[in-house]
Short mmCIF file of C-alpha atoms in Angstrom, two decimals:
data_model
loop_
_atom_site.label_atom_id
_atom_site.label_comp_id
_atom_site.label_asym_id
_atom_site.label_seq_id
_atom_site.Cartn_x
_atom_site.Cartn_y
_atom_site.Cartn_z
CA MET A 1 -0.02 -0.13 -0.18
CA ALA A 2 1.58 3.14 -1.04
CA ILE A 3 1.31 6.06 1.62
CA LYS A 4 -0.74 8.88 0.71
CA PRO A 5 0.99 12.10 1.65
CA GLY A 6 0.74 12.73 5.46
CA ARG A 7 0.06 9.31 5.94
CA LEU A 8 1.54 7.51 8.30
CA GLY A 9 3.88 3.98 8.06
CA ILE A 10 2.35 2.18 11.33
CA GLY A 11 3.52 -0.63 13.20
CA ILE A 12 1.58 -2.56 15.99
CA ILE A 13 3.05 -3.79 19.10
CA GLY A 14 0.46 -6.55 19.92
CA ALA A 15 -1.97 -7.64 18.10
CA GLY A 16 -4.66 -8.00 20.65
CA LYS A 17 -8.03 -6.88 20.52
CA VAL A 18 -7.52 -3.91 20.89
CA GLY A 19 -4.40 -3.67 19.35
CA ALA A 20 -5.18 -5.47 16.22
CA VAL A 21 -9.18 -3.06 16.11
CA LEU A 22 -7.07 0.40 16.19
CA GLY A 23 -4.29 -1.04 13.69
CA ALA A 24 -7.73 -1.49 11.47
CA ALA A 25 -8.80 1.40 11.80
CA LEU A 26 -5.79 3.75 10.97
CA ARG A 27 -5.44 1.91 7.83
CA ALA A 28 -9.11 2.20 6.76
CA CYS A 29 -8.03 5.93 7.06
CA GLY A 30 -5.82 5.52 4.74
CA HIS A 31 -2.18 4.85 6.55
CA ALA A 32 -0.11 1.88 6.00
CA VAL A 33 -0.45 -0.56 9.04
CA VAL A 34 3.74 -1.92 8.10
CA GLY A 35 3.67 -4.46 10.17
CA VAL A 36 2.60 -6.56 13.39
CA SER A 37 3.50 -8.86 16.39
CA ALA A 38 1.02 -11.42 16.97
CA VAL A 39 3.03 -14.24 19.58
CA SER A 40 -0.35 -16.20 20.37
CA GLU A 41 -2.39 -18.52 17.47
CA ALA A 42 -5.61 -16.42 18.12
CA SER A 43 -3.12 -13.01 18.16
CA ARG A 44 -2.34 -14.54 14.94
CA GLU A 45 -5.89 -15.18 13.85
CA ARG A 46 -6.92 -11.93 14.40
CA ALA A 47 -4.22 -10.40 12.85
CA GLU A 48 -5.27 -12.59 9.55
CA LEU A 49 -8.33 -11.04 10.11
CA LEU A 50 -8.60 -7.53 10.55
CA LEU A 51 -5.32 -7.11 8.97
CA PRO A 52 -5.20 -8.63 6.06
CA GLY A 53 -1.73 -8.64 4.03
CA VAL A 54 -0.08 -6.93 7.06
CA PRO A 55 3.15 -8.67 7.96
CA VAL A 56 4.12 -10.21 11.05
CA LEU A 57 7.31 -9.11 11.95
CA GLU A 58 9.23 -9.52 15.12
CA VAL A 59 9.25 -6.04 17.45
CA SER A 60 12.37 -4.94 17.01
CA ASP A 61 11.57 -4.71 12.60
CA ILE A 62 8.52 -2.74 13.14
CA VAL A 63 9.91 -0.23 15.28
CA GLU A 64 12.58 0.02 12.77
CA ARG A 65 9.80 0.16 9.65
CA ALA A 66 7.29 2.39 11.69
CA GLU A 67 6.49 6.62 11.47
CA LEU A 68 4.64 5.72 14.30
CA VAL A 69 4.24 2.78 16.70
CA LEU A 70 1.65 1.67 18.11
CA LEU A 71 1.83 -0.36 21.66
CA ALA A 72 -1.15 -2.08 22.37
CA VAL A 73 0.24 -5.13 25.09
CA PRO A 74 -0.82 -5.21 28.90
CA ASP A 75 0.15 -2.85 31.39
CA ASP A 76 1.94 -4.51 33.81
CA VAL A 77 5.18 -5.38 29.82
CA LEU A 78 4.75 -1.96 29.21
CA SER A 79 7.75 0.06 30.70
CA GLU A 80 9.36 -2.83 30.37
CA LEU A 81 9.30 -3.39 26.69
CA VAL A 82 10.08 0.55 25.36
CA SER A 83 12.71 0.49 28.68
CA GLY A 84 14.34 -2.60 26.31
CA LEU A 85 13.86 -1.54 23.15
CA GLY A 86 15.73 1.91 24.31
CA SER A 87 18.32 0.19 25.65
CA MET A 88 18.55 -1.14 22.67
CA GLY A 89 18.98 1.94 20.77
CA ALA A 90 15.57 0.95 18.21
CA TRP A 91 13.25 4.68 19.30
CA GLN A 92 13.81 7.20 16.59
CA VAL A 93 14.49 10.66 16.53
CA GLY A 94 11.06 12.39 15.42
CA GLN A 95 9.16 8.93 15.76
CA LEU A 96 5.56 8.73 17.63
CA VAL A 97 5.27 6.35 19.88
CA ALA A 98 1.27 5.69 21.35
CA HIS A 99 0.29 3.66 24.06
CA THR A 100 -2.93 2.17 24.80
CA SER A 101 -2.84 1.83 28.43
CA GLY A 102 -5.57 3.41 30.09
CA ARG A 103 -3.48 3.44 33.36
CA PHE A 104 0.13 5.75 31.88
CA GLY A 105 0.56 8.58 30.42
CA THR A 106 3.27 8.96 28.74
CA GLY A 107 5.27 9.19 30.67
CA VAL A 108 6.43 5.27 30.76
CA LEU A 109 7.37 6.06 27.51
CA ALA A 110 10.97 8.35 28.76
CA PRO A 111 13.32 6.41 26.82
CA VAL A 112 10.78 7.25 23.52
CA LYS A 113 11.42 11.30 24.22
CA ALA A 114 15.13 10.33 25.76
CA ALA A 115 15.87 8.97 21.40
CA GLY A 116 13.69 12.63 20.86
CA GLY A 117 10.29 10.24 20.08
CA ILE A 118 7.04 11.43 20.58
CA PRO A 119 5.43 9.80 22.98
CA LEU A 120 1.82 10.07 22.82
CA ALA A 121 -0.83 8.43 25.36
CA LEU A 122 -4.59 7.26 23.37
CA HIS A 123 -7.19 4.38 25.38
CA PRO A 124 -9.66 3.71 24.26
CA ALA A 125 -13.02 4.02 26.55
CA MET A 126 -14.14 0.95 25.17
CA THR A 127 -14.73 -3.08 25.19
CA PHE A 128 -13.16 -4.70 22.46
CA THR A 129 -14.03 -8.19 21.53
CA GLY A 130 -11.00 -8.34 18.93
CA MET A 131 -13.79 -8.36 16.06
CA SER A 132 -14.86 -5.93 13.40
CA LEU A 133 -17.60 -5.48 15.26
CA ASP A 134 -15.42 -2.77 17.05
CA LEU A 135 -14.61 -0.87 14.61
CA SER A 136 -18.18 0.33 13.78
CA ARG A 137 -17.87 0.57 18.26
CA LEU A 138 -15.01 3.63 17.68
CA THR A 139 -17.14 5.65 15.79
CA ASP A 140 -19.21 6.38 19.27
CA CYS A 141 -16.34 6.19 22.09
CA CYS A 142 -14.18 8.50 23.19
CA PHE A 143 -10.01 8.61 23.86
CA GLY A 144 -8.25 9.24 26.47
CA VAL A 145 -5.59 11.55 25.52
CA THR A 146 -2.12 12.52 27.37
CA ALA A 147 0.86 14.58 25.39
CA GLU A 148 3.27 17.47 25.82
CA PRO A 149 0.96 20.86 24.80
CA ALA A 150 2.42 20.70 21.69
CA MET A 151 2.06 16.96 21.16
CA LEU A 152 -1.58 17.19 21.79
CA PRO A 153 -2.45 18.25 18.55
CA ILE A 154 -1.73 15.21 16.96
CA ALA A 155 -3.07 12.54 19.43
CA GLN A 156 -6.38 14.46 18.83
CA ALA A 157 -6.10 14.65 15.84
CA LEU A 158 -5.36 10.67 15.53
CA VAL A 159 -8.38 9.64 17.63
CA VAL A 160 -10.09 12.38 15.50
CA GLU A 161 -9.39 9.84 12.35
CA MET A 162 -10.51 6.70 13.34
CA GLY A 163 -13.73 8.83 14.08
CA ALA A 164 -13.94 9.17 17.69
CA GLU A 165 -13.38 11.51 20.15
CA PRO A 166 -10.80 13.63 21.75
CA VAL A 167 -11.02 13.84 26.26
CA VAL A 168 -7.57 14.95 27.50
CA ILE A 169 -5.95 13.72 30.82
CA ALA A 170 -4.28 15.66 32.73
CA GLU A 171 -0.72 12.75 33.46
CA ALA A 172 -1.00 13.21 37.15
CA ASP A 173 -4.76 11.85 36.46
CA ARG A 174 -4.09 9.15 34.15
CA VAL A 175 -4.71 6.35 37.38
CA LEU A 176 -7.45 7.84 38.48
CA TYR A 177 -9.53 8.00 34.77
CA HIS A 178 -8.42 3.82 34.39
CA ALA A 179 -10.17 3.91 37.59
CA ALA A 180 -12.82 5.29 37.34
CA LEU A 181 -13.41 3.31 33.81
CA ALA A 182 -12.47 -0.10 35.70
CA HIS A 183 -15.18 0.86 37.88
CA SER A 184 -17.97 1.20 36.65
CA ALA A 185 -17.30 -1.44 33.15
CA ASN A 186 -15.77 -4.18 34.79
CA HIS A 187 -17.91 -4.05 37.47
CA LEU A 188 -21.06 -3.75 36.20
CA VAL A 189 -20.26 -6.54 34.25
CA THR A 190 -19.24 -8.50 37.68
CA LEU A 191 -22.82 -6.72 39.00
CA VAL A 192 -24.79 -8.34 35.98
CA ALA A 193 -23.74 -11.14 37.30
CA GLN A 194 -24.46 -11.65 40.21
CA ALA A 195 -28.08 -10.27 40.44
CA ALA A 196 -28.45 -12.82 36.81
CA GLN A 197 -27.28 -16.19 39.33
CA ILE A 198 -29.44 -14.75 42.44
CA LEU A 199 -32.46 -14.98 39.69
CA GLY A 200 -30.94 -18.15 38.60
CA ASP A 201 -30.92 -20.38 41.97
CA ILE A 202 -34.18 -19.08 42.30
CA GLY A 203 -35.60 -21.44 39.59
CA VAL A 204 -35.54 -18.58 36.65
CA GLU A 205 -35.06 -19.93 33.41
CA SER A 206 -33.91 -16.84 31.53
CA PRO A 207 -32.60 -14.30 34.26
CA HIS A 208 -30.65 -12.47 31.09
CA GLN A 209 -34.64 -11.52 29.92
CA VAL A 210 -35.90 -10.29 33.23
CA LEU A 211 -32.90 -7.63 33.68
CA GLY A 212 -32.79 -6.44 30.35
CA PRO A 213 -35.52 -4.13 30.20
CA LEU A 214 -34.31 -3.47 33.68
CA LEU A 215 -30.81 -2.20 33.51
CA ARG A 216 -31.08 -0.61 29.79
CA ALA A 217 -33.79 1.97 30.95
CA SER A 218 -31.23 2.32 34.43
CA LEU A 219 -28.30 3.18 32.19
CA GLU A 220 -29.68 5.68 30.13
CA ASN A 221 -31.29 7.23 32.99
CA ALA A 222 -28.07 7.27 34.96
CA LEU A 223 -26.24 8.27 31.95
CA THR A 224 -29.13 11.29 31.23
CA SER A 225 -29.61 12.31 34.70
CA GLY A 226 -27.27 11.07 36.79
CA GLU A 227 -27.78 10.32 40.25
CA SER A 228 -31.36 12.23 39.85
CA ALA A 229 -32.39 8.49 38.45
CA LEU A 230 -32.03 6.68 41.15
CA THR A 231 -35.15 4.92 42.68
CA GLY A 232 -35.50 1.89 45.01
CA PRO A 233 -35.74 1.24 48.09
CA VAL A 234 -32.48 2.63 49.56
CA ALA A 235 -32.73 5.90 48.06
CA ARG A 236 -36.45 6.15 49.37
CA GLY A 237 -35.51 5.38 53.10
CA ASP A 238 -37.03 1.93 53.16
CA ALA A 239 -34.90 0.18 55.40
CA GLY A 240 -37.51 -3.21 55.97
CA THR A 241 -36.83 -3.75 52.68
CA VAL A 242 -33.44 -2.64 53.11
CA ALA A 243 -33.01 -5.07 56.50
CA ALA A 244 -35.28 -7.79 54.98
CA HIS A 245 -32.80 -8.32 51.69
CA SER A 246 -29.92 -8.38 53.87
CA ALA A 247 -31.30 -10.86 55.91
CA ALA A 248 -31.88 -13.03 52.25
CA LEU A 249 -29.07 -12.02 50.56
CA ARG A 250 -27.04 -13.65 54.57
CA GLU A 251 -29.15 -16.88 53.72
CA HIS A 252 -28.67 -17.00 50.22
CA SER A 253 -25.16 -17.23 51.30
CA LEU A 254 -24.71 -19.75 53.19
CA ASP A 255 -27.13 -21.39 51.04
CA THR A 256 -24.54 -21.20 47.90
CA GLY A 257 -21.37 -20.17 50.06
CA SER A 258 -21.76 -17.09 47.13
CA ALA A 259 -20.40 -14.12 49.60
CA ASP A 260 -19.34 -11.88 47.08
CA VAL A 261 -23.15 -11.53 46.38
CA LEU A 262 -23.95 -10.11 49.93
CA GLU A 263 -20.77 -8.33 50.21
CA ALA A 264 -21.51 -6.07 46.84
CA TYR A 265 -24.73 -5.05 48.02
CA LEU A 266 -23.48 -4.43 51.21
CA ALA A 267 -21.00 -2.17 49.63
CA MET A 268 -22.91 -0.44 47.23
CA SER A 269 -26.12 0.12 49.49
CA ALA A 270 -24.31 2.07 51.73
CA ALA A 271 -22.16 3.62 48.85
CA THR A 272 -26.26 4.62 47.55
CA ALA A 273 -26.91 6.28 51.35
CA THR A 274 -24.66 7.67 51.31
CA ARG A 275 -24.31 9.37 47.98
CA ALA A 276 -28.14 10.01 48.06
CA ALA A 277 -27.63 11.97 51.88
CA ARG A 278 -24.81 13.92 50.38
CA ARG A 279 -27.82 15.28 47.09
CA ARG A 280 -30.96 15.09 50.51
CA MET A 281 -32.84 12.27 48.89
CA LEU A 282 -32.45 10.89 52.03
CA SER A 283 -33.16 12.82 54.81
CA ALA A 284 -30.62 12.47 58.18
CA GLU A 285 -32.79 9.54 59.41
CA ALA A 286 -33.19 7.53 57.04
CA TYR A 287 -30.28 7.79 56.79
CA LEU A 288 -29.28 6.21 59.76
CA SER A 289 -32.34 3.97 59.48
CA VAL A 290 -30.62 2.93 55.55
CA GLN A 291 -27.29 1.56 57.32
CA ALA A 292 -28.90 0.17 61.00
CA ALA A 293 -30.63 -1.94 58.65
CA LEU A 294 -27.20 -3.35 56.41
CA ALA A 295 -25.94 -4.05 59.26
CA ASN A 296 -28.57 -5.74 61.16
CA ASP A 297 -28.02 -9.64 61.31
CA ASP A 298 -31.46 -10.32 61.25
CA GLY A 299 -33.70 -8.78 58.90
CA GLU A 300 -35.53 -6.61 60.93
CA ALA A 301 -35.54 -3.42 60.71
CA PRO A 302 -34.45 -1.10 63.45
CA LEU A 303 -37.06 0.61 65.78
CA GLU A 304 -36.32 4.00 64.41
CA SER A 305 -36.74 3.56 61.11
CA GLY A 306 -40.59 2.56 61.18
CA GLY A 307 -40.78 -0.43 59.94
CA ALA A 308 -41.48 -1.11 56.21
#
């Protein structure tokens, strides 16, 4: 593929779900993917599917050939990889080097900068399947971008080319940024799995059919209206129901050995009560009643709650 004026020769290190998809997205913009690293059989198949015709090369060869190196490797591998290539003298003056880690900013790319390269952090705030379906999802997602001020337009332009929205994240805020995304997306999956487990344990044949409409509406309302969309017994200060939930889940935990469900319910209910009280959705008395109900082992609402 001939590189058009203003187009880049891109090397992808890591043909995981993220690397292969972003490589395909940049290729669709007219950039040339000059090589991809793929160690496992799954990554080789993914590269063949999403980056047909792109040669699978050694990492050092990719860095040597590429004007933009995209590092799509696990967080715990990134620093060692960058430093190792730096010690080999692999990084080049003027070379763009971007990683896709949410946790790190550009500090982890210090060896790149020391060699005269341009470090960029481009993290897509999306979960990936590693299939072509992800390409259409890119047009509806944001990227957390971090770069030095003079280089920030480059990072933003790459994201916009892929059809996504760049959101600037300060270097010092990268870990909190990533924690927010993990707390929402990862824990959402856990909560749904726990709710589905409870329904399955009581004999509901299609838990996800029951949960689907409720969860979709709740997520949409939360994204549209924030915490003002909060409903349910905790937000109402219904300590009797909260106590009954707690007791039932304690019994379920003993019967099934699924202590994580009870622990998550208690922790999230306590956090919900705190945030509802902060917004004055709960009175001080109702807040204390809910918290007491969460700590109660017998399923009875505390006297000061006024009952169910």
